[in-house]
Structures are given as structure tokens and as C-alpha cells.
PDB file of C-alpha atoms in Angstrom:
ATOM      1  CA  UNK A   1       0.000   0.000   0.000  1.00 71.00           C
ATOM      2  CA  UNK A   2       1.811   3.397  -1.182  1.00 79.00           C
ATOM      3  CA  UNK A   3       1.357   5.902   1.223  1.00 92.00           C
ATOM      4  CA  UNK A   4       2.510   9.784   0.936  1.00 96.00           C
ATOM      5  CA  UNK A   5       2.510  11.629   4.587  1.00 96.00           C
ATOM      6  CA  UNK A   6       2.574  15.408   4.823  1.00 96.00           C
ATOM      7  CA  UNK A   7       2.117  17.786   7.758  1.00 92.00           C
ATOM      8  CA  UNK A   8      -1.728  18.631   7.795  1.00 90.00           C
ATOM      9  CA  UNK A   9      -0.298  22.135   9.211  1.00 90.00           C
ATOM     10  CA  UNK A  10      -1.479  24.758   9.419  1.00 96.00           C
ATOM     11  CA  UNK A  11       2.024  26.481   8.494  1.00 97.00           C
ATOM     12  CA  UNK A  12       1.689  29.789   9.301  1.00 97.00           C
ATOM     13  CA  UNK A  13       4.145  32.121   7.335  1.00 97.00           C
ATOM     14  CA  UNK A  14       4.812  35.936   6.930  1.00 98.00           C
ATOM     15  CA  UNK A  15       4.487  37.662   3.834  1.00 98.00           C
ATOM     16  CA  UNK A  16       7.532  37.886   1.888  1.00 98.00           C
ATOM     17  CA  UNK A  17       9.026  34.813   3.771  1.00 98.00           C
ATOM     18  CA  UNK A  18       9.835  31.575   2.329  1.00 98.00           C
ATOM     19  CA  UNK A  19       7.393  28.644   2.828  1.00 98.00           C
ATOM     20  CA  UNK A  20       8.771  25.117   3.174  1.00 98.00           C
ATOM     21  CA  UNK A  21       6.065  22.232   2.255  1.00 98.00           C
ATOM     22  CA  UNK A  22       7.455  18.735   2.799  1.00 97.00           C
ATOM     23  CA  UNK A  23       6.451  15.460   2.147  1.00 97.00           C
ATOM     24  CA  UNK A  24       7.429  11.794   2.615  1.00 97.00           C
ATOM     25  CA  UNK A  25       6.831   8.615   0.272  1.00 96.00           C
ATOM     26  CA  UNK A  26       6.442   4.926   0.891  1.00 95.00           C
ATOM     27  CA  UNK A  27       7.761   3.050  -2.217  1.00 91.00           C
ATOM     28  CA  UNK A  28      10.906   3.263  -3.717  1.00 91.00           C
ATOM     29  CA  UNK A  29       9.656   2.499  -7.169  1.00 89.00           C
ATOM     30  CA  UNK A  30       7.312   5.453  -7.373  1.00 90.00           C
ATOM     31  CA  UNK A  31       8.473   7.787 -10.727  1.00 88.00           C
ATOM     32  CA  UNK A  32       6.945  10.875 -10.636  1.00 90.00           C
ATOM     33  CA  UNK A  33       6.255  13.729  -7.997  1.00 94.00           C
ATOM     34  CA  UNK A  34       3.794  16.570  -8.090  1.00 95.00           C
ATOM     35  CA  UNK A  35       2.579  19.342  -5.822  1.00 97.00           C
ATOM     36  CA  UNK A  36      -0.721  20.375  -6.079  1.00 97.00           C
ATOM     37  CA  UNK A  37      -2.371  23.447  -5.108  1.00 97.00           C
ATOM     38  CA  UNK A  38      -6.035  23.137  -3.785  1.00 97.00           C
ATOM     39  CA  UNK A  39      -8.463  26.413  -2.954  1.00 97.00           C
ATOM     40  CA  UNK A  40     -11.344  25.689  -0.456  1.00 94.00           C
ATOM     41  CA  UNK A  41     -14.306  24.371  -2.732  1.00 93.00           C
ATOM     42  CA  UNK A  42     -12.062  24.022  -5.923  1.00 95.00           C
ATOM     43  CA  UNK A  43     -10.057  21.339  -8.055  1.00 96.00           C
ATOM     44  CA  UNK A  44      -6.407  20.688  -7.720  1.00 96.00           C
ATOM     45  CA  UNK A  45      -4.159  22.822  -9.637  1.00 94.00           C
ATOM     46  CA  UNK A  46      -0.505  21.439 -10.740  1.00 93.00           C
ATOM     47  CA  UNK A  47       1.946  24.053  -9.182  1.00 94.00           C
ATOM     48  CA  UNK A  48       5.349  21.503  -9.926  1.00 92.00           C
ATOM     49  CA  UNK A  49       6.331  18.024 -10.687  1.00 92.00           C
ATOM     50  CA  UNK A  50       9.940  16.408 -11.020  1.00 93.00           C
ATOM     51  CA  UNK A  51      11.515  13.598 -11.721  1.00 90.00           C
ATOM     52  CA  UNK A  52      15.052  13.711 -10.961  1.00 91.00           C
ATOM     53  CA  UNK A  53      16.886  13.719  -8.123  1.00 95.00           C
ATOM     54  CA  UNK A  54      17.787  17.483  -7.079  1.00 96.00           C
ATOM     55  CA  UNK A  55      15.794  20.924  -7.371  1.00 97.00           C
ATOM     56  CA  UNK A  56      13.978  22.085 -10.171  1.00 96.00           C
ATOM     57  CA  UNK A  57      12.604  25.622 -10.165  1.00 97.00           C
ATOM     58  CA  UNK A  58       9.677  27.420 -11.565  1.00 95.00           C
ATOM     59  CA  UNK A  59       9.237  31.172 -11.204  1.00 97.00           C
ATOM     60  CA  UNK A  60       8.895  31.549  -7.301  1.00 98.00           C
ATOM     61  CA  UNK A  61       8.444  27.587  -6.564  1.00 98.00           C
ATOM     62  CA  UNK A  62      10.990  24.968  -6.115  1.00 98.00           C
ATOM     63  CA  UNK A  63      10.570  21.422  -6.017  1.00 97.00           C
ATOM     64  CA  UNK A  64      13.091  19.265  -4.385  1.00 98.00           C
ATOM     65  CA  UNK A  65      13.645  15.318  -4.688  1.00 97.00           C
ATOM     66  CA  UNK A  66      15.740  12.897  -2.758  1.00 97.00           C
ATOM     67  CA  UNK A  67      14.810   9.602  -3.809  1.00 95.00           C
ATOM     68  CA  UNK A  68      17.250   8.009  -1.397  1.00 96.00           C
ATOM     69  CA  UNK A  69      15.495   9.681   1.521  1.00 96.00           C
ATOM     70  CA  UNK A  70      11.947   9.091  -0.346  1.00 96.00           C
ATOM     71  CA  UNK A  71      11.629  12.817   0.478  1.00 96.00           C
ATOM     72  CA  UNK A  72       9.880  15.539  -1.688  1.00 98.00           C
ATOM     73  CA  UNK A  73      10.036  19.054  -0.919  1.00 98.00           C
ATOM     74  CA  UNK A  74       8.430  22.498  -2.227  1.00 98.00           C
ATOM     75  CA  UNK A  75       9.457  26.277  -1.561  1.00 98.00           C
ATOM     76  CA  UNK A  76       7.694  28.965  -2.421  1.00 98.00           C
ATOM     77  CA  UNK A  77       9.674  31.765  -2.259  1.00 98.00           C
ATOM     78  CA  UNK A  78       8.420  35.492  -1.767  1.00 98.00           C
ATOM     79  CA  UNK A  79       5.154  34.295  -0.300  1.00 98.00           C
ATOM     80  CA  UNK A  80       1.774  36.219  -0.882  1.00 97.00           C
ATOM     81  CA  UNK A  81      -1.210  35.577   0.947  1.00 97.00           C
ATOM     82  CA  UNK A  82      -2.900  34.189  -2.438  1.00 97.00           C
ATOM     83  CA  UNK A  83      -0.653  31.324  -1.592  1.00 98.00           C
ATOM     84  CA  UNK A  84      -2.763  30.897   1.243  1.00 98.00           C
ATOM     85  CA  UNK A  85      -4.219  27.140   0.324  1.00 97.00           C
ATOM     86  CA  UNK A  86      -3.992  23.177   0.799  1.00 97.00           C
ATOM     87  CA  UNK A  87      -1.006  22.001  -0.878  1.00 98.00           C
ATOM     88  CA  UNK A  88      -1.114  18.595  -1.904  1.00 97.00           C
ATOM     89  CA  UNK A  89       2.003  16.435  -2.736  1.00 97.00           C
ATOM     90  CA  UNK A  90       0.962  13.208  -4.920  1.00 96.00           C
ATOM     91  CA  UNK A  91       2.723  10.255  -6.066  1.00 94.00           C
ATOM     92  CA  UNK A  92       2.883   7.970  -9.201  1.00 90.00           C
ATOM     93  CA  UNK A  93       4.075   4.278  -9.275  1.00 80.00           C
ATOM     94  CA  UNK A  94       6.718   2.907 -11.339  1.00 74.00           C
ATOM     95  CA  UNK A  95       4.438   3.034 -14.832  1.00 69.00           C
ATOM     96  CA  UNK A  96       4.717   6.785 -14.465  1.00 66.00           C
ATOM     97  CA  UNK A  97       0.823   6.848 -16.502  1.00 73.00           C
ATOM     98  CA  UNK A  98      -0.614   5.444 -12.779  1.00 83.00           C
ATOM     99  CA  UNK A  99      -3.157   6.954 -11.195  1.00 90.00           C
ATOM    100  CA  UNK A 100      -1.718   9.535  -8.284  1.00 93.00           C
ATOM    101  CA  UNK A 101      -1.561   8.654  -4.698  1.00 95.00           C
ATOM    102  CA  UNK A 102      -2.460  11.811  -2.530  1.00 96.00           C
ATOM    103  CA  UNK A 103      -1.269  12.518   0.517  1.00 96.00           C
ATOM    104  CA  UNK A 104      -3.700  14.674   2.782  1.00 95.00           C
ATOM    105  CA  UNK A 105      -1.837  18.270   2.034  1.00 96.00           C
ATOM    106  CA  UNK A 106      -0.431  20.837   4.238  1.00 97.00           C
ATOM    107  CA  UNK A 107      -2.681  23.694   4.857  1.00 97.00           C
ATOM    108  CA  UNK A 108      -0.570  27.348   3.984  1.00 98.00           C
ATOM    109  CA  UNK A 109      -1.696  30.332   5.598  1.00 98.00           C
ATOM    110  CA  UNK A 110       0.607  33.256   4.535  1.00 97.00           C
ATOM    111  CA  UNK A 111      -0.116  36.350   7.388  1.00 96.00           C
ATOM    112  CA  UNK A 112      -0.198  39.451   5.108  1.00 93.00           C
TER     113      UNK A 112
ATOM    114  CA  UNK B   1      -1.128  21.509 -20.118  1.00 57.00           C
ATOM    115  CA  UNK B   2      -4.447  19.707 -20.761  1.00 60.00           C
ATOM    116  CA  UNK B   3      -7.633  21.407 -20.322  1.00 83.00           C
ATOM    117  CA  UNK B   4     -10.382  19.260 -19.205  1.00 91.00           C
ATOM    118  CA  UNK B   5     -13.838  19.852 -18.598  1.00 93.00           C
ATOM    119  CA  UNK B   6     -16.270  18.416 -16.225  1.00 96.00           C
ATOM    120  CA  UNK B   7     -20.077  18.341 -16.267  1.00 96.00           C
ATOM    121  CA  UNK B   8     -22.206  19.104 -14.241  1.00 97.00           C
ATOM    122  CA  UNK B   9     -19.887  21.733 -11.986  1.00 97.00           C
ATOM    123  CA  UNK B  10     -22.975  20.563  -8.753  1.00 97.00           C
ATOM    124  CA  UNK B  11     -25.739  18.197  -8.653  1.00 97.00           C
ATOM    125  CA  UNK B  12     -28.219  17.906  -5.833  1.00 97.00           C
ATOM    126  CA  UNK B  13     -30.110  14.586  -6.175  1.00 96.00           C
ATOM    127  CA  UNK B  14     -32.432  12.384  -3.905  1.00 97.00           C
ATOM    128  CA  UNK B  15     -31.413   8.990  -2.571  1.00 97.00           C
ATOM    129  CA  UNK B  16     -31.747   6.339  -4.729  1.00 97.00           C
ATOM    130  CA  UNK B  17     -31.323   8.035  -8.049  1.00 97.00           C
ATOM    131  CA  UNK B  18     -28.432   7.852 -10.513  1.00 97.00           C
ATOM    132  CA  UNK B  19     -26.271  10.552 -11.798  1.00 98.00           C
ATOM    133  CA  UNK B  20     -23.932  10.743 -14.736  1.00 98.00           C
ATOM    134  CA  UNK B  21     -21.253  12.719 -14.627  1.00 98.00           C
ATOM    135  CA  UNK B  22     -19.097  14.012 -17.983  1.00 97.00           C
ATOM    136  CA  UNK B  23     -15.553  14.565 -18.367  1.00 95.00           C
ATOM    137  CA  UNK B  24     -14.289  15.476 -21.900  1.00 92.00           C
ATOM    138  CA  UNK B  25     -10.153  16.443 -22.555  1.00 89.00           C
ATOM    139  CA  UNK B  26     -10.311  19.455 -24.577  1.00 83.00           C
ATOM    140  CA  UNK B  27      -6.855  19.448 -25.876  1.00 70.00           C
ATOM    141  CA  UNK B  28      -5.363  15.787 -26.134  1.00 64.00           C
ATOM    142  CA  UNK B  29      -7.083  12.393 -26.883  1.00 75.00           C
ATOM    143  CA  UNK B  30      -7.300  10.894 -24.014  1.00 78.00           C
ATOM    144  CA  UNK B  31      -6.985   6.953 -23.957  1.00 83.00           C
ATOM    145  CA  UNK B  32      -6.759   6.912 -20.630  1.00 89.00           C
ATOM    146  CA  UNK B  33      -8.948   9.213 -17.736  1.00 91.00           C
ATOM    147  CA  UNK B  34      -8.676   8.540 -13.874  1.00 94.00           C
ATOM    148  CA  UNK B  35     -11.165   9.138 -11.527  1.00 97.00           C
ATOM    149  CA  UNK B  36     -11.027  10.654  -7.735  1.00 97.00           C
ATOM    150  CA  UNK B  37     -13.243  11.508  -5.131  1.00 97.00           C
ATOM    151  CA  UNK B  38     -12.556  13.759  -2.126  1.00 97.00           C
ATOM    152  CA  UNK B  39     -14.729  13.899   1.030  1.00 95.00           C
ATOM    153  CA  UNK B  40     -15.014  17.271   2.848  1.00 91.00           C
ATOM    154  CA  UNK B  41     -11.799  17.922   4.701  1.00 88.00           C
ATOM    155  CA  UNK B  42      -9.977  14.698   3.302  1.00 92.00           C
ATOM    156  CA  UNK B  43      -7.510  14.130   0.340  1.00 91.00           C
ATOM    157  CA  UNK B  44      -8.344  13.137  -3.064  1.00 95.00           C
ATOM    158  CA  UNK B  45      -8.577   9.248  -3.558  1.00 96.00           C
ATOM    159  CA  UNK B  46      -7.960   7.818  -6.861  1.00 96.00           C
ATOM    160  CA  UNK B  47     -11.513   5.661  -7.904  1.00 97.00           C
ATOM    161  CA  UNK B  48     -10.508   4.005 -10.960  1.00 96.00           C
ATOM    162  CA  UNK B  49      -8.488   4.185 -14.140  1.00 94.00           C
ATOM    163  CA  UNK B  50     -11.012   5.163 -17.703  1.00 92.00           C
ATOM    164  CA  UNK B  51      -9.673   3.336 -20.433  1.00 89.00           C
ATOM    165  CA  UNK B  52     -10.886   3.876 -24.121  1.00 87.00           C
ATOM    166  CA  UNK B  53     -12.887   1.073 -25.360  1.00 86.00           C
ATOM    167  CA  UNK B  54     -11.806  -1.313 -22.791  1.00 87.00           C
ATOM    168  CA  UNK B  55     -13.022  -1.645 -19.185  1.00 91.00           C
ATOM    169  CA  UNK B  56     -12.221   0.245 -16.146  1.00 94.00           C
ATOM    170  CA  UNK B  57      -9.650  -0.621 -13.194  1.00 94.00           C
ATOM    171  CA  UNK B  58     -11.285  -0.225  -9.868  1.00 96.00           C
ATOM    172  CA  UNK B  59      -9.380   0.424  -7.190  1.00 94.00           C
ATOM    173  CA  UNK B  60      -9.606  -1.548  -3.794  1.00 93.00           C
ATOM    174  CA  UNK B  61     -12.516  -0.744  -2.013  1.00 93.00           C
ATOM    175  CA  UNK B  62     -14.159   0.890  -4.740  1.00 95.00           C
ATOM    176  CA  UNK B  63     -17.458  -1.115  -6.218  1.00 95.00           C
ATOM    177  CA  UNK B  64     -17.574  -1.562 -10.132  1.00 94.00           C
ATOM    178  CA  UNK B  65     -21.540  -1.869 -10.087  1.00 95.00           C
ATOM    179  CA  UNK B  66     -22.118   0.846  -8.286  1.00 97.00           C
ATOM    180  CA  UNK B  67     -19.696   3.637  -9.706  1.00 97.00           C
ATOM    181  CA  UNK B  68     -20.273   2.566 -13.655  1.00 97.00           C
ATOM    182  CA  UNK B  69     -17.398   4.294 -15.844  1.00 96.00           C
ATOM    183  CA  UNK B  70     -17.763   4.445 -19.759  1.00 92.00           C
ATOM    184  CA  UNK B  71     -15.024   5.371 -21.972  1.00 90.00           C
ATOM    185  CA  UNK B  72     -16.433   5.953 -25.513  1.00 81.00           C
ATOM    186  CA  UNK B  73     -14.427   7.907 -27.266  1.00 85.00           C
ATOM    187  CA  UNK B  74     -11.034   9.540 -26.864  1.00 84.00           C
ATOM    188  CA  UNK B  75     -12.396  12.826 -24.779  1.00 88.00           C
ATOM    189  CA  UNK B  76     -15.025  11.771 -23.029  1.00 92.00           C
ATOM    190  CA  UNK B  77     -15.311   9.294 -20.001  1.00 94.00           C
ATOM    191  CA  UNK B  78     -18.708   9.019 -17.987  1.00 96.00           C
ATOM    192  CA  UNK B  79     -19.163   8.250 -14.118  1.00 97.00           C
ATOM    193  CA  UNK B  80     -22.666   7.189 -13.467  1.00 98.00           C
ATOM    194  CA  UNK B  81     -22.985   6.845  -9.484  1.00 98.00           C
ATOM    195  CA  UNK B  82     -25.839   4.250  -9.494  1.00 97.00           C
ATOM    196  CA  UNK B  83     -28.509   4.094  -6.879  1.00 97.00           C
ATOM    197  CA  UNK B  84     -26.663   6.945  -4.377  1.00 97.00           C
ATOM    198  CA  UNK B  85     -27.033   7.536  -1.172  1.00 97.00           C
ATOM    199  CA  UNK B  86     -26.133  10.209   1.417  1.00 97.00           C
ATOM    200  CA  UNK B  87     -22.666   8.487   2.054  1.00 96.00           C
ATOM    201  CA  UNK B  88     -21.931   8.846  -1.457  1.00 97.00           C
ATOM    202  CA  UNK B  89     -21.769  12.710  -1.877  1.00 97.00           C
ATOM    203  CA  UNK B  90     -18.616  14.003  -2.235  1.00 97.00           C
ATOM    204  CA  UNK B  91     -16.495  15.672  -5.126  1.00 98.00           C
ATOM    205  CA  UNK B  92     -15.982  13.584  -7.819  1.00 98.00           C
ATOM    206  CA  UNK B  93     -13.097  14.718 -10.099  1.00 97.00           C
ATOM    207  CA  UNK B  94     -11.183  13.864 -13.369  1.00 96.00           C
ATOM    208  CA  UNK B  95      -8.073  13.855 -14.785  1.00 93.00           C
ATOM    209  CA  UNK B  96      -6.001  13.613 -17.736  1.00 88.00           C
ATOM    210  CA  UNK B  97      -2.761  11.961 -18.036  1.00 84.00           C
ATOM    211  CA  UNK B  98      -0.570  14.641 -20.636  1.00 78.00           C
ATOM    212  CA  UNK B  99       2.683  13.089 -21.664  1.00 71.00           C
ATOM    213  CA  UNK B 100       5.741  14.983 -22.071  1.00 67.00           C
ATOM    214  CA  UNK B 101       9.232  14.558 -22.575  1.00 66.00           C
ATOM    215  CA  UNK B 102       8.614  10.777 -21.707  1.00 68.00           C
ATOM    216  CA  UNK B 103       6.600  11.284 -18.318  1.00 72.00           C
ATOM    217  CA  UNK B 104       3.066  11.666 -17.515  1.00 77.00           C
ATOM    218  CA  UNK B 105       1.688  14.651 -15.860  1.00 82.00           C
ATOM    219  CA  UNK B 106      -1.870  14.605 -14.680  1.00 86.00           C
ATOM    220  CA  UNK B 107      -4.531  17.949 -14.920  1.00 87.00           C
ATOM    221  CA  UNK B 108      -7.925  17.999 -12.936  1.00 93.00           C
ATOM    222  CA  UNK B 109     -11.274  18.881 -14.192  1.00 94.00           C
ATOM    223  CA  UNK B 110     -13.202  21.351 -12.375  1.00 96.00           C
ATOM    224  CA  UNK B 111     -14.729  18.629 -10.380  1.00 97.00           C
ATOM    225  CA  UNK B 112     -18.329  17.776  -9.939  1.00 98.00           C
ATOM    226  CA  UNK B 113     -19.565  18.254  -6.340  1.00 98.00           C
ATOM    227  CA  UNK B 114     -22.305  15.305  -5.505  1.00 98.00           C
ATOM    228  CA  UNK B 115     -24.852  16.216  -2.605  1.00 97.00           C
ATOM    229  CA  UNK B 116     -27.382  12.916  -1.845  1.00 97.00           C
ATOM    230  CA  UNK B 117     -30.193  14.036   0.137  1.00 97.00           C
TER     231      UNK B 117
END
């Protein structure tokens, strides 16, 4: 059974600060990573996914992998308070084309 | 990345009843669709796998009869929540696999929020 634990939070973080969202996997094989970003009432939104081990960066978000560790990590850098959400770090299997397993996401609250 | 589409956005129905629920890829042709629900203040949990002209893959837990998935053509997959009940309202979303560069990454519908009275 693949699990994916985060930190239900909330993380509470100033305005302008950096926000540190990290998340843990069960199995080895999984592929691919992805943080999602989820508004009260509203679908997931894809915000970053790697593959590779080490950082990838997108504008003001970062996504970090250590497969050794089975450790996932995102950064969002210069936070605003519409970053204020549930983020949501999900999981494929080895087939990559798997459905995602979710883990239950870290609720942001960026103080303005 | 892939736009997808969901139909209807809400849908209030009485127990008992069936509802069908669309979800159409608007930019790729989709041979393969997943579905998730998500109960209030709980992740999303993946349902079962929508695949084009073949059957669906139910998860564990997750009951074939009851939760009837089409896959017709190449943009739209159906979910048609048989005989619901209260316990079955929730928010039922899609998504579509996109490949690139070699990997798969996966965009949600708008969802479809389910209320069983």
C-alpha cells in the first residue's frame, strides 16, 4: 500500500518569507512527484512536478527530490497571501501513466 | 497543459437516483482518464483508471456496479454513481494523463460536487 505523509499544518508564514512544504513517500519504485495546489471548494491545480533527483525551479516555486530519503520538498519563495491554500504532494508508481496517490496536504496560511 | 472539462460543476439529487457525470479532454485524446473523489476535509482518492474502449480498473474498495465508468471515445469518459445515497456525496473529479518529454503529468477537471439528500 503506497502511502505519501505530509504535515496537515497549518504552516503559518509571513508575507515575503519563504514557505517550506514537505512530504514523505512509501515506495521506492514510485516515478513521478507533483505538488498540487487546492483552494477551499475548488479542483487541484498542478503548481510543480519532477523527476530527478535534485531541485527544479519554476518562477517563485521549487521542487526538491531525494529519492534516497523518499523525500519531496516544495518552496515557495516570496510568499503572498494568495498562496494561502492546501497544498497537496501526490505520487505515481513505477508506470509513471498510474493513477496519483495523494497525501492529505499541508494547509498554507501566509499572514499578510 | 491539458484542459479538461467536467459536467455538471454541482448536482443535488435524492437517494436512490443515478447521476452521470461528464468529463471530456479538450486538448489531447485521451486513452486513458482517472477518476477521484474527495470527502469534505480529506484528500483526493484515486476511484478508478477510464480506459478507451476497454473496461475500467477499480481500485480496492471501490465497487464496479455501483460507480459505472464508460469510456467511448477519446475525450469523453462518464461516471454514473448508481442508486446513491447520502454516504456517497462528495467531489468527484477527473483527470487527464498529458505526456511529455517521456513522463506523464496529470490535470484535474473542475470537479463535480455530488450532494445525496
Amino acid at each position: 500500500q503506497k502511502e505519501v505523509e505530509q504535515n496537515s499544518g497549518p504552516l503559518s508564514v509571513p508575507e515575503g518569507a519563504i514557505a517550506s512544504l514537505n512530504c514523505t513517500y512509501s515506495d521506492r519504485g514510485s516515478q513521478s512527484f507533483f505538488w498540487y495546489r487546492q483552494y477551499s471548494g475548488k479542483s487541484p491545480e498542478l503548481i510543480m512536478f519532477i523527476y530527478s533527483n535534485g531541485d527544479k525551479e519554476d518562477g517563485r516555486f521549487t521542487a526538491q527530490l531525494n529519492k534516497a530519503s523518499q523525500y519531496v520538498s516544495l518552496l515557495i519563495r516570496d510568499s503572498q497571501p494568495s498562496d494561502s491554500a492546501t497544498y497537496l504532494c501526490a505520487v505515481t508508481g513505477p508506470g509513471g501513466a498510474d493513477g496519483l496517490t495523494f497525501g492529505k496536504g499541508t494547509h498554507l496560511i501566509i499572514q499578510p | 497543459g491539458a484542459v479538461v472539462s467536467q459536467h455538471p460543476s454541482r448536482v443535488i439529487c435524492k437517494s436512490g437516483t443515478s447521476v452521470k457525470i461528464e468529463c471530456r479532454s479538450l486538448d489531447f485524446q485521451a486513452t486513458t482518464m482517472f477518476w477521484y473523489r474527495q470527502f469534505p476535509k480529506q484528500s483526493l482518492m484515486l476511484m478508478a483508471t477510464s480506459n478507451e474502449g476497454s473496461k475500467a480498473t477499480y481500485e480496492q474498495g471501490v465497487e464496479k456496479d455501483k460507480f459505472l465508468i464508460n469510456h467511448a471515445s477519446l475525450t469523453l469518459s462518464t461516471l454514473t454513481v448508481t442508486s446513491a445515497h447520502p454516504e456517497d456525496s462528495s467531489f468527484y473529479i477527473c483527470s487527464d494523463p498529458c505526456s511529455r518529454e517521456g513522463y506523464y503529468e496529470q490535470y484535474f477537471g473542475p470537479g463535480t460536487r455530488l450532494t445525496v439528500t
